mmCIF file with all atom_site columns, C-alpha atoms in Angstrom:
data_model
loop_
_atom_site.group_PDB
_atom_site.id
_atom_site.type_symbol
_atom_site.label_atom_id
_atom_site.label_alt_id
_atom_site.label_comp_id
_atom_site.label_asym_id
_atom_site.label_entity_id
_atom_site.label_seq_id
_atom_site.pdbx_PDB_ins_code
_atom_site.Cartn_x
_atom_site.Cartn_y
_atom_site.Cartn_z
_atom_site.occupancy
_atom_site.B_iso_or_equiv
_atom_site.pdbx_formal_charge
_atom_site.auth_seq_id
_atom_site.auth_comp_id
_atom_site.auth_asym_id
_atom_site.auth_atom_id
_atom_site.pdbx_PDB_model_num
ATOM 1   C CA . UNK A 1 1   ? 116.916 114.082 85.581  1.00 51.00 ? 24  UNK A CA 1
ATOM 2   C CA . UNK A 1 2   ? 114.883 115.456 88.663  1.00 64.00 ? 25  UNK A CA 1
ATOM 3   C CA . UNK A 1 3   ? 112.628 113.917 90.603  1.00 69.00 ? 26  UNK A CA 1
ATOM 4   C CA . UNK A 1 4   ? 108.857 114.580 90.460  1.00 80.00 ? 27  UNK A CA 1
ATOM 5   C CA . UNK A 1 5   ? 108.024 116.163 93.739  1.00 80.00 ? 28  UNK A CA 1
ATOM 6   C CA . UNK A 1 6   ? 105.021 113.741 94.537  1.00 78.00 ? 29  UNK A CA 1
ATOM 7   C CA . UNK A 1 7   ? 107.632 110.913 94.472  1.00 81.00 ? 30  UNK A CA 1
ATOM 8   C CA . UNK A 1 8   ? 109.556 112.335 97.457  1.00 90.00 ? 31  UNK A CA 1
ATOM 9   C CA . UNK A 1 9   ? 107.574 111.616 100.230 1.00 93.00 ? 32  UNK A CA 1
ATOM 10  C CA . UNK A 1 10  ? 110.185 111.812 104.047 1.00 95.00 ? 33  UNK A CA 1
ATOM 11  C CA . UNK A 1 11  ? 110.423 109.015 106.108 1.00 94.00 ? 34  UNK A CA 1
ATOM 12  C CA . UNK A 1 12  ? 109.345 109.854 109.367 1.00 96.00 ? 35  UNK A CA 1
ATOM 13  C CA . UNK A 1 13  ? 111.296 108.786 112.565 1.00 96.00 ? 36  UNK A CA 1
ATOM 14  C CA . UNK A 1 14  ? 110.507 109.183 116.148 1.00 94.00 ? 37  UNK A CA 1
ATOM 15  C CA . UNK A 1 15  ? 112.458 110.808 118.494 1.00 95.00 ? 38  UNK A CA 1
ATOM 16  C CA . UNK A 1 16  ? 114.591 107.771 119.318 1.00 93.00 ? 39  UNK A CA 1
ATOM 17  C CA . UNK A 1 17  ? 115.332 107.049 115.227 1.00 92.00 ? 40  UNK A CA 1
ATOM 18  C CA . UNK A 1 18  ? 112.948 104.188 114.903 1.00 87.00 ? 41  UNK A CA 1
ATOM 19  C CA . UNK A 1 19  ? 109.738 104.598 112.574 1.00 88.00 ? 42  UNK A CA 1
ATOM 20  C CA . UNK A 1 20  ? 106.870 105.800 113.635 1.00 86.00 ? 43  UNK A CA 1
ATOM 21  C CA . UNK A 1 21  ? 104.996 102.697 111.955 1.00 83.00 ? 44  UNK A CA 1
ATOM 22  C CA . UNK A 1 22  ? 106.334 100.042 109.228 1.00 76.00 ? 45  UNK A CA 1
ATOM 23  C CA . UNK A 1 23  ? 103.163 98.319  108.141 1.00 74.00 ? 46  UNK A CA 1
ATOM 24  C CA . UNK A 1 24  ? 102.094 100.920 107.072 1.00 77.00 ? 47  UNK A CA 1
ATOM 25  C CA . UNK A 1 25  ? 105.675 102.877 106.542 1.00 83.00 ? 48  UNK A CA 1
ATOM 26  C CA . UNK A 1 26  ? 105.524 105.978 108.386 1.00 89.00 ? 49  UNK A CA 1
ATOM 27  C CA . UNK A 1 27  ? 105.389 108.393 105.151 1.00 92.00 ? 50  UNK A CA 1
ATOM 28  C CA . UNK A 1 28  ? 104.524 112.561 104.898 1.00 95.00 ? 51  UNK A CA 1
ATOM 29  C CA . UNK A 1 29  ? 104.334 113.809 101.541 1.00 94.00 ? 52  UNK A CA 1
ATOM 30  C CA . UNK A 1 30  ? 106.981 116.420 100.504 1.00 95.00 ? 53  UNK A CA 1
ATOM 31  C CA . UNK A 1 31  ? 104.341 119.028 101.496 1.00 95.00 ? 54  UNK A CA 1
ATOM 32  C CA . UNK A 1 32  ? 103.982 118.208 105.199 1.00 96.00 ? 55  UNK A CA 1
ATOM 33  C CA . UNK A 1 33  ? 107.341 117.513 105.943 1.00 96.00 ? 56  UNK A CA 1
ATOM 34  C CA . UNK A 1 34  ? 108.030 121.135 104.750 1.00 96.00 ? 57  UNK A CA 1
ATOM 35  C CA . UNK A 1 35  ? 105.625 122.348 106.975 1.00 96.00 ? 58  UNK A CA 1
ATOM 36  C CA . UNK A 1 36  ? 107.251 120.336 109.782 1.00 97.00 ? 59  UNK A CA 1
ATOM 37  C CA . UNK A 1 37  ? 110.894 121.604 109.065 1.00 97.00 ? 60  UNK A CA 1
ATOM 38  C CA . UNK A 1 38  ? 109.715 125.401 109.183 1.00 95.00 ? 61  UNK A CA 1
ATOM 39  C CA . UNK A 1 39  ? 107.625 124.889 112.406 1.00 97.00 ? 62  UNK A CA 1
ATOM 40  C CA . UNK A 1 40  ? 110.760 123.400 113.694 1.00 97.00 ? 63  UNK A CA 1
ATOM 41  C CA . UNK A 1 41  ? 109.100 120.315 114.618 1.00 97.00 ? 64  UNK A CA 1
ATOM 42  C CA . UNK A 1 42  ? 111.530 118.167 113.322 1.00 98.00 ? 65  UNK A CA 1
ATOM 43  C CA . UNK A 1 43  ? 114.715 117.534 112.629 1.00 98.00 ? 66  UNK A CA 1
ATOM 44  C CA . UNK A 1 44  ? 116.007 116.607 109.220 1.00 97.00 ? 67  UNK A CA 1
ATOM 45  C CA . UNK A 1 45  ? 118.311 113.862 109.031 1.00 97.00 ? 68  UNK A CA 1
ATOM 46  C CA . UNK A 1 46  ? 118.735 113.200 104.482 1.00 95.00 ? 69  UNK A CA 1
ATOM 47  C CA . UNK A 1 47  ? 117.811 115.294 101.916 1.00 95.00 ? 70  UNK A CA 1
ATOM 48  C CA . UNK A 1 48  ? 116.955 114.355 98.564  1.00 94.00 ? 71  UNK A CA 1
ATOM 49  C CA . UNK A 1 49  ? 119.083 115.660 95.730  1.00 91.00 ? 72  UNK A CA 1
ATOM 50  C CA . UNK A 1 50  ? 116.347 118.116 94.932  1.00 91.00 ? 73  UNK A CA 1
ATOM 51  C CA . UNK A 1 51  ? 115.388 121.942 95.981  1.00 92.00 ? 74  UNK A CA 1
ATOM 52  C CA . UNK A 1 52  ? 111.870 123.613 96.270  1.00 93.00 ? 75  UNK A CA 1
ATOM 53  C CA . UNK A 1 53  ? 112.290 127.051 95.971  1.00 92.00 ? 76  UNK A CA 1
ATOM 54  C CA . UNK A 1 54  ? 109.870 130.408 97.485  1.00 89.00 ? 77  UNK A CA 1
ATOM 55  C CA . UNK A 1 55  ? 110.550 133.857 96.635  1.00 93.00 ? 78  UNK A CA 1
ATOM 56  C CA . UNK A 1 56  ? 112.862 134.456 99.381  1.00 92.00 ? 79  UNK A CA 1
ATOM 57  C CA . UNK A 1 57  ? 114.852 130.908 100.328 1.00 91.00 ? 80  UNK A CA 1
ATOM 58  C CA . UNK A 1 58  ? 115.740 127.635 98.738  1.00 93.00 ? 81  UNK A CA 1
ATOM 59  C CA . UNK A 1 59  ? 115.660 124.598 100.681 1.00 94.00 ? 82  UNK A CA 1
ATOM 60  C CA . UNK A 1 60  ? 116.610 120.748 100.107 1.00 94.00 ? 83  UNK A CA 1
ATOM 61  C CA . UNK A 1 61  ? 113.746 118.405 99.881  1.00 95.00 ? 84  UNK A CA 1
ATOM 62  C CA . UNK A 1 62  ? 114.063 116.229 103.126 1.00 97.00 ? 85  UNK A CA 1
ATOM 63  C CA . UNK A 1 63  ? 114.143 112.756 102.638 1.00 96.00 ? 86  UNK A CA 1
ATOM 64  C CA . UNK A 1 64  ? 114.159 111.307 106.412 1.00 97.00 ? 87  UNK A CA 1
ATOM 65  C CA . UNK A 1 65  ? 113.199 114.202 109.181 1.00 97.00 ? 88  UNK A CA 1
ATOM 66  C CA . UNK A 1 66  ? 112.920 112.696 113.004 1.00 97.00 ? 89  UNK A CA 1
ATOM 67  C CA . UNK A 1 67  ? 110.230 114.131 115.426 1.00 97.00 ? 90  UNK A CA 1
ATOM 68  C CA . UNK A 1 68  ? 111.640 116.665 118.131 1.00 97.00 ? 91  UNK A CA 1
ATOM 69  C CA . UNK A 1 69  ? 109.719 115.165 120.393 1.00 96.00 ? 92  UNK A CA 1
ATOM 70  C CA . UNK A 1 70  ? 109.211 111.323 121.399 1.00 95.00 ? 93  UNK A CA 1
ATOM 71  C CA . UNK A 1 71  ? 105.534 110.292 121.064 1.00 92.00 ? 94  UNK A CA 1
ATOM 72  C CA . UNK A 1 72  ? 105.050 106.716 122.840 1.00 89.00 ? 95  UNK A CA 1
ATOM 73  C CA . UNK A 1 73  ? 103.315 104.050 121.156 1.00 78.00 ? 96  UNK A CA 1
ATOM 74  C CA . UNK A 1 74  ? 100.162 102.670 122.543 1.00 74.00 ? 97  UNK A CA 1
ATOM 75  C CA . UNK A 1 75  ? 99.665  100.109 125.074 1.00 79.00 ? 98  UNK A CA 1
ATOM 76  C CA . UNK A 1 76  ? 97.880  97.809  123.162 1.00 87.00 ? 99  UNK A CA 1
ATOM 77  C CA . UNK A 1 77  ? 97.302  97.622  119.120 1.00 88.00 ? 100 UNK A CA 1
ATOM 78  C CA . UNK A 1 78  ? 93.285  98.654  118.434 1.00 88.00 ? 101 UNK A CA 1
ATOM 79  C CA . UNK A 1 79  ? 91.417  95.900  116.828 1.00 93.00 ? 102 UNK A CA 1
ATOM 80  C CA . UNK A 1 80  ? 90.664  96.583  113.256 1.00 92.00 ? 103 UNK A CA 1
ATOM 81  C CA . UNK A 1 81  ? 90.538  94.544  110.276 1.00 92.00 ? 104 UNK A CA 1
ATOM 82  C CA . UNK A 1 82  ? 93.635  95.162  108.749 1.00 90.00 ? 105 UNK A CA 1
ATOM 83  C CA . UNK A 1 83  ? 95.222  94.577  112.564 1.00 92.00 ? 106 UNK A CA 1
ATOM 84  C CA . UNK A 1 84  ? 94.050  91.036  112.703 1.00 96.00 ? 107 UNK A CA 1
ATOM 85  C CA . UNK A 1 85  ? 95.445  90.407  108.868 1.00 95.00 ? 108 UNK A CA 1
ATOM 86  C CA . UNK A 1 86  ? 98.781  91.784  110.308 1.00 93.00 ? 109 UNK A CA 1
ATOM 87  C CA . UNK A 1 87  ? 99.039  89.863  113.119 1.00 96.00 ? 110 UNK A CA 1
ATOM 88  C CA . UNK A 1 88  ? 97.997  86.600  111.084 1.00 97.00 ? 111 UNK A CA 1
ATOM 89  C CA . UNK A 1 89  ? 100.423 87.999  108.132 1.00 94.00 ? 112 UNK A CA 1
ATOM 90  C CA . UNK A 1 90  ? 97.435  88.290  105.648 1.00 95.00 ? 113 UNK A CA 1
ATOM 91  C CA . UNK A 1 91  ? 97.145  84.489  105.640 1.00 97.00 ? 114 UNK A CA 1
ATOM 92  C CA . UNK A 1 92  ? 94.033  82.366  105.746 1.00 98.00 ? 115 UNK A CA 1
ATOM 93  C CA . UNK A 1 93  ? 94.518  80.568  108.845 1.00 98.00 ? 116 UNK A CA 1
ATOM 94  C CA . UNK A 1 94  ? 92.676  77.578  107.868 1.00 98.00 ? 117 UNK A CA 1
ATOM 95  C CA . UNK A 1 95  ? 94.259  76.756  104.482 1.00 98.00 ? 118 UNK A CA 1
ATOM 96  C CA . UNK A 1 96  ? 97.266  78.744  104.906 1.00 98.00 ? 119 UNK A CA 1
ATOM 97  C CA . UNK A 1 97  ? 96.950  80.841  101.532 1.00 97.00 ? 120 UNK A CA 1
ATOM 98  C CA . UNK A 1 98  ? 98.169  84.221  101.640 1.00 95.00 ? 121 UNK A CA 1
ATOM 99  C CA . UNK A 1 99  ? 96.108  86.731  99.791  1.00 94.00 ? 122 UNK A CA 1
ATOM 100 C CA . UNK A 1 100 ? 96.083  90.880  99.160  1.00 91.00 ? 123 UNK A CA 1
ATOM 101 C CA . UNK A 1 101 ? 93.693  92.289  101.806 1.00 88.00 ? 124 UNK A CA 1
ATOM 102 C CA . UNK A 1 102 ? 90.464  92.766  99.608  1.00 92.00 ? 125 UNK A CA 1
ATOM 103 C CA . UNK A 1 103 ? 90.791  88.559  99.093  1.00 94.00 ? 126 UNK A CA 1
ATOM 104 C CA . UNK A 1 104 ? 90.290  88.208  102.722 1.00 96.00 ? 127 UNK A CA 1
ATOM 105 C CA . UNK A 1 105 ? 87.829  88.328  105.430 1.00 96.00 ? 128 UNK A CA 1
ATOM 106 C CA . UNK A 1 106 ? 88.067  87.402  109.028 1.00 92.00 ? 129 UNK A CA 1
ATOM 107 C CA . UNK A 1 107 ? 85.943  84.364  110.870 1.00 97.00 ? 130 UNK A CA 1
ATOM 108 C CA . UNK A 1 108 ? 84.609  84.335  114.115 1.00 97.00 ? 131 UNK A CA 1
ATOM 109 C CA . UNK A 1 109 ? 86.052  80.603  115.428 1.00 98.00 ? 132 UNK A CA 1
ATOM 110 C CA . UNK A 1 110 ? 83.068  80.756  117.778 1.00 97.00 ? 133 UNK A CA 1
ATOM 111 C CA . UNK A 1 111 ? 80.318  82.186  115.711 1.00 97.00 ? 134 UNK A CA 1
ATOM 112 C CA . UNK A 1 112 ? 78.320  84.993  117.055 1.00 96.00 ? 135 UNK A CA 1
ATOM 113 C CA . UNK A 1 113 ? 75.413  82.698  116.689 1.00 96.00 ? 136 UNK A CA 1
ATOM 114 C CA . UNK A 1 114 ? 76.751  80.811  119.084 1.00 96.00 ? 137 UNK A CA 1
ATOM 115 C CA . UNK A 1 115 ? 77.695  82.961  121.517 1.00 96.00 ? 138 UNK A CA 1
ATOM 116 C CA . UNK A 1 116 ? 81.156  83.349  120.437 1.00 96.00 ? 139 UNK A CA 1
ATOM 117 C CA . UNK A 1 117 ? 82.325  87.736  120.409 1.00 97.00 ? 140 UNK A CA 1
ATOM 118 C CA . UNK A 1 118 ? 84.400  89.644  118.746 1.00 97.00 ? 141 UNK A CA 1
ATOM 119 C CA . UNK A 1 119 ? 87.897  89.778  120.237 1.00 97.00 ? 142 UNK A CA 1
ATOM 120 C CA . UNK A 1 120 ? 91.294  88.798  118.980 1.00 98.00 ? 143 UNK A CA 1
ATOM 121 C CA . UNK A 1 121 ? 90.953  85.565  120.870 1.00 98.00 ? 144 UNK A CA 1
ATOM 122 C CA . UNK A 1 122 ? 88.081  84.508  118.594 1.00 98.00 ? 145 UNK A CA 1
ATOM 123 C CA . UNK A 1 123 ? 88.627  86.474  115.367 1.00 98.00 ? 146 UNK A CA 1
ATOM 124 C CA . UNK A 1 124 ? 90.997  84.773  112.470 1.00 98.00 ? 147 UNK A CA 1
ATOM 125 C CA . UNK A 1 125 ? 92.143  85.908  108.879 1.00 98.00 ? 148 UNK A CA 1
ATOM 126 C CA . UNK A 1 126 ? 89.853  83.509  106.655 1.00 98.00 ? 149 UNK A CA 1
ATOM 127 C CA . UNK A 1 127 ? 89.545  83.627  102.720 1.00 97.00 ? 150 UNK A CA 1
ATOM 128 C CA . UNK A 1 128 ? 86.649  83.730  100.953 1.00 96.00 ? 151 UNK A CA 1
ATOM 129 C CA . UNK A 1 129 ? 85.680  80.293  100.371 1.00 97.00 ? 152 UNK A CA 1
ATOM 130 C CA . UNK A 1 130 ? 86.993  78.964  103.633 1.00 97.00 ? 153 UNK A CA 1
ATOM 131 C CA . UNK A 1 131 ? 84.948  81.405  105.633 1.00 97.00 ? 154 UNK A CA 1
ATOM 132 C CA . UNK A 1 132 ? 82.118  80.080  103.624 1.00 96.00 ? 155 UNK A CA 1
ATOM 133 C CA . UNK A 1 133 ? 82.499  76.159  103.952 1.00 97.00 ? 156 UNK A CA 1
ATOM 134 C CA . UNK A 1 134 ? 83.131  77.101  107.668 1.00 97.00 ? 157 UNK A CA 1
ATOM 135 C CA . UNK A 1 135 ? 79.793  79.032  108.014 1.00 95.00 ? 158 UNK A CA 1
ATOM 136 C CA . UNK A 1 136 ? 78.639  79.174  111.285 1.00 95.00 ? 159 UNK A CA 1
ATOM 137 C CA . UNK A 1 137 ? 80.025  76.088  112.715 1.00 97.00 ? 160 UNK A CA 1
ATOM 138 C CA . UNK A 1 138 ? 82.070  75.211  115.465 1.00 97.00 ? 161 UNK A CA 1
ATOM 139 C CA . UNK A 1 139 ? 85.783  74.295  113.907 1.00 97.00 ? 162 UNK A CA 1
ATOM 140 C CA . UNK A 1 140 ? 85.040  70.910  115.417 1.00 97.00 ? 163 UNK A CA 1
ATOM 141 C CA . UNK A 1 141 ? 81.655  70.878  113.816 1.00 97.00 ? 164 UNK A CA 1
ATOM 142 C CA . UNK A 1 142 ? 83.147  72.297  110.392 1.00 97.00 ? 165 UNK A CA 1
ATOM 143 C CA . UNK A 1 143 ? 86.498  69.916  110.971 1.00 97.00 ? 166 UNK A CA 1
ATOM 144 C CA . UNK A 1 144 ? 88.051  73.423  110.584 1.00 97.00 ? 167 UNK A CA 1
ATOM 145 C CA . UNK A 1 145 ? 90.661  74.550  113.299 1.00 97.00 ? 168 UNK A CA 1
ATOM 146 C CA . UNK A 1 146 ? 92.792  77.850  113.001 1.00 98.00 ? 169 UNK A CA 1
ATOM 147 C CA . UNK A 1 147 ? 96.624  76.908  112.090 1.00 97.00 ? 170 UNK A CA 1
ATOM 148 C CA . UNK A 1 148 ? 97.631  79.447  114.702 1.00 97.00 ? 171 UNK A CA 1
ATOM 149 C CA . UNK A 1 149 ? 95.572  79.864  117.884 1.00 97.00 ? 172 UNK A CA 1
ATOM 150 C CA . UNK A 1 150 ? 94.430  83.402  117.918 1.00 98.00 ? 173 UNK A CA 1
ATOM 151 C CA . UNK A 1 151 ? 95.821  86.122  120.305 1.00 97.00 ? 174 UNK A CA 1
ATOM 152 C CA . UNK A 1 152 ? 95.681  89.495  121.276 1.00 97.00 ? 175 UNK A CA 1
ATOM 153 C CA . UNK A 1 153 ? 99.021  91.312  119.499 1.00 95.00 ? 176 UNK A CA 1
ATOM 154 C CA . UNK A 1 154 ? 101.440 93.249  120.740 1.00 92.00 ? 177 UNK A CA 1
ATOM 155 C CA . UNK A 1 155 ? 102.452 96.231  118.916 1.00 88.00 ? 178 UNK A CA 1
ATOM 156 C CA . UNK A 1 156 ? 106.053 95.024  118.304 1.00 86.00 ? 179 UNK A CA 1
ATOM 157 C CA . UNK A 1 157 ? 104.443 91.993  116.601 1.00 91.00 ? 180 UNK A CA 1
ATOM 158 C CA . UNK A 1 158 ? 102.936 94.070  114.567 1.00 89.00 ? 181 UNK A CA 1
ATOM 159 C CA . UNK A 1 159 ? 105.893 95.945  114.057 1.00 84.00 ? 182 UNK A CA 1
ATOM 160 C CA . UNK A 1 160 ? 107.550 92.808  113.091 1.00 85.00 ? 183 UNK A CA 1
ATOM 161 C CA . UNK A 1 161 ? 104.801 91.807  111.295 1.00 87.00 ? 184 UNK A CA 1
ATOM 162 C CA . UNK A 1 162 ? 105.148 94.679  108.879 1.00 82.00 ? 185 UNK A CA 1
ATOM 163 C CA . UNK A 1 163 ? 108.547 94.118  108.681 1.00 78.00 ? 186 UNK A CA 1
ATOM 164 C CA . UNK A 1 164 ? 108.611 91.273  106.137 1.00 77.00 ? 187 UNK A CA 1
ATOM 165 C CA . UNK A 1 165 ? 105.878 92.914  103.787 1.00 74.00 ? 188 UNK A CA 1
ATOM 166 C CA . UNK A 1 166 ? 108.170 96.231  102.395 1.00 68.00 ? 189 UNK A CA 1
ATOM 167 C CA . UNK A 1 167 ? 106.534 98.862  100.347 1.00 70.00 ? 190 UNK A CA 1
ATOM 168 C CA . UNK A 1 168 ? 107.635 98.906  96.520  1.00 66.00 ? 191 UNK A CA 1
ATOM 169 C CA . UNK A 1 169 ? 109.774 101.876 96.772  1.00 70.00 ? 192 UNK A CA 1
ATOM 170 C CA . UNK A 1 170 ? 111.962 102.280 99.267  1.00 76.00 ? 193 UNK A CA 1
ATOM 171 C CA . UNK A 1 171 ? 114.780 105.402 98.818  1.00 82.00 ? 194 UNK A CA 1
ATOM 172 C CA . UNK A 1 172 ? 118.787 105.067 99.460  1.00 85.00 ? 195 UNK A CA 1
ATOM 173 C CA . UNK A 1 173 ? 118.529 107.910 102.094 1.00 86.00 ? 196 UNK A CA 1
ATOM 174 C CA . UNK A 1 174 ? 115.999 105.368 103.963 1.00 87.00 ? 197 UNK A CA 1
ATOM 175 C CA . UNK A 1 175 ? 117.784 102.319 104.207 1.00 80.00 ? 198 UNK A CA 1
ATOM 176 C CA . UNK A 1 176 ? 119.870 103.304 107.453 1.00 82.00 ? 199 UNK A CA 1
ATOM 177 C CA . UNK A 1 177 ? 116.791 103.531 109.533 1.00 83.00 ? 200 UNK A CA 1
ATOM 178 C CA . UNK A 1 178 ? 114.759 100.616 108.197 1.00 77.00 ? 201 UNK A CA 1
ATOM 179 C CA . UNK A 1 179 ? 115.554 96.847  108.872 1.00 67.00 ? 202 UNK A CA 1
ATOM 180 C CA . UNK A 1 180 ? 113.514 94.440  106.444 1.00 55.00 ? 203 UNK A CA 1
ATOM 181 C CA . UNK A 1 181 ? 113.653 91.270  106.097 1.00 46.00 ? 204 UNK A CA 1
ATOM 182 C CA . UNK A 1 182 ? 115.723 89.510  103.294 1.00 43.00 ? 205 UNK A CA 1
ATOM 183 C CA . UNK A 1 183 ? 113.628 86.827  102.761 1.00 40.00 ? 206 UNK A CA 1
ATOM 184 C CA . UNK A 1 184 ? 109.792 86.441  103.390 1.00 35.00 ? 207 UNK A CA 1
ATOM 185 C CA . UNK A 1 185 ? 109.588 83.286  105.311 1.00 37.00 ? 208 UNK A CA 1
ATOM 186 C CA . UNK A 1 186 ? 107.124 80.592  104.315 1.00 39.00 ? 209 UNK A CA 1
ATOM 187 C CA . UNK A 1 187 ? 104.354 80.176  106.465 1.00 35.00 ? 210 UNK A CA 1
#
């Protein structure tokens, strides 16, 4: 049986072998990394057991291809949304309930009405219906404190982060190259 060619996406390693990203894993479709391989931007490490064919050459689907060239990660993680549910492992951090992103929302531990901004020292993952008993109180007002005082990530926490939350399909070829956890560990 062959593989549908939309189900062989490459793995995508930096010049040193690591991923570019876990969380999300660093993914082209087939498409791109073909592109890549002719352009001789990368270098193909695993192929899948599966051709594409043109008029004048054959060639075997990559399955893991590894930049040419090393491109360095940034300084610092950018503050997003889905950065500050990473770094708090998409947990409410005042009842501890970990929910799929569109569940959560993220709290301001000083509210903006109250002069508080919005930087990962003040910004938490909250659920729905903590965020809302919270309001716009201080914790101390609200009895509400964070279970993990918030901080600015680095990118290998994030890394790490990502780490324990695989994707659903994850090919043989792959495995060498990726290090998951075993276990998710209870927060």
């Amino acid at each position: 049986m062959s593989l549908a060619l939309e189900s062989c996406p490459a793995l995508v390693l930096n010049a040193d072998f690591r991923p570019l990203s876990y969380y999300p894993l660093s993914l082209w479709p087939w498409q791109e990394a073909v592109k890549a391989v002719v352009a001789d931007r990368v270098n193909v490490i695993s192929v899948y057991n599966r051709s594409i064919r043109s008029p004048s050459s054959t060639m075997a689907l990559p399955s893991v291809i590894s930049l040419k060239e090393y491109i360095p990660t940034k300084r610092r993680p950018a503050f997003t949304r889905f950065n500050v549910f990473l770094r708090d492992r998409f947990t409410c951090q005042y009842c501890g309930q970990s929910l799929p992103t569109h569940d959560l929302t993220f709290d301001h531990v000083i509210p903006r009405s109250k002069g508080g901004h919005t930087t990962w020292e003040n910004v938490v993952t909250a659920c729905s219906p903590c965020n809302l008993v919270k309001g716009s109180r201080l914790p101390r007002e609200a009895k509400m404190f964070p279970l993990v005082k918030p901080l600015a990530p680095t990118n290998f926490l994030l890394q790490e982060h990502g780490r324990a939350f695989p994707p659903n399909y994850l090919h043989e070829s792959w495995r060498d190259f990726l290090y998951w956890d075993t276990e998710l560990d209870p927060v």
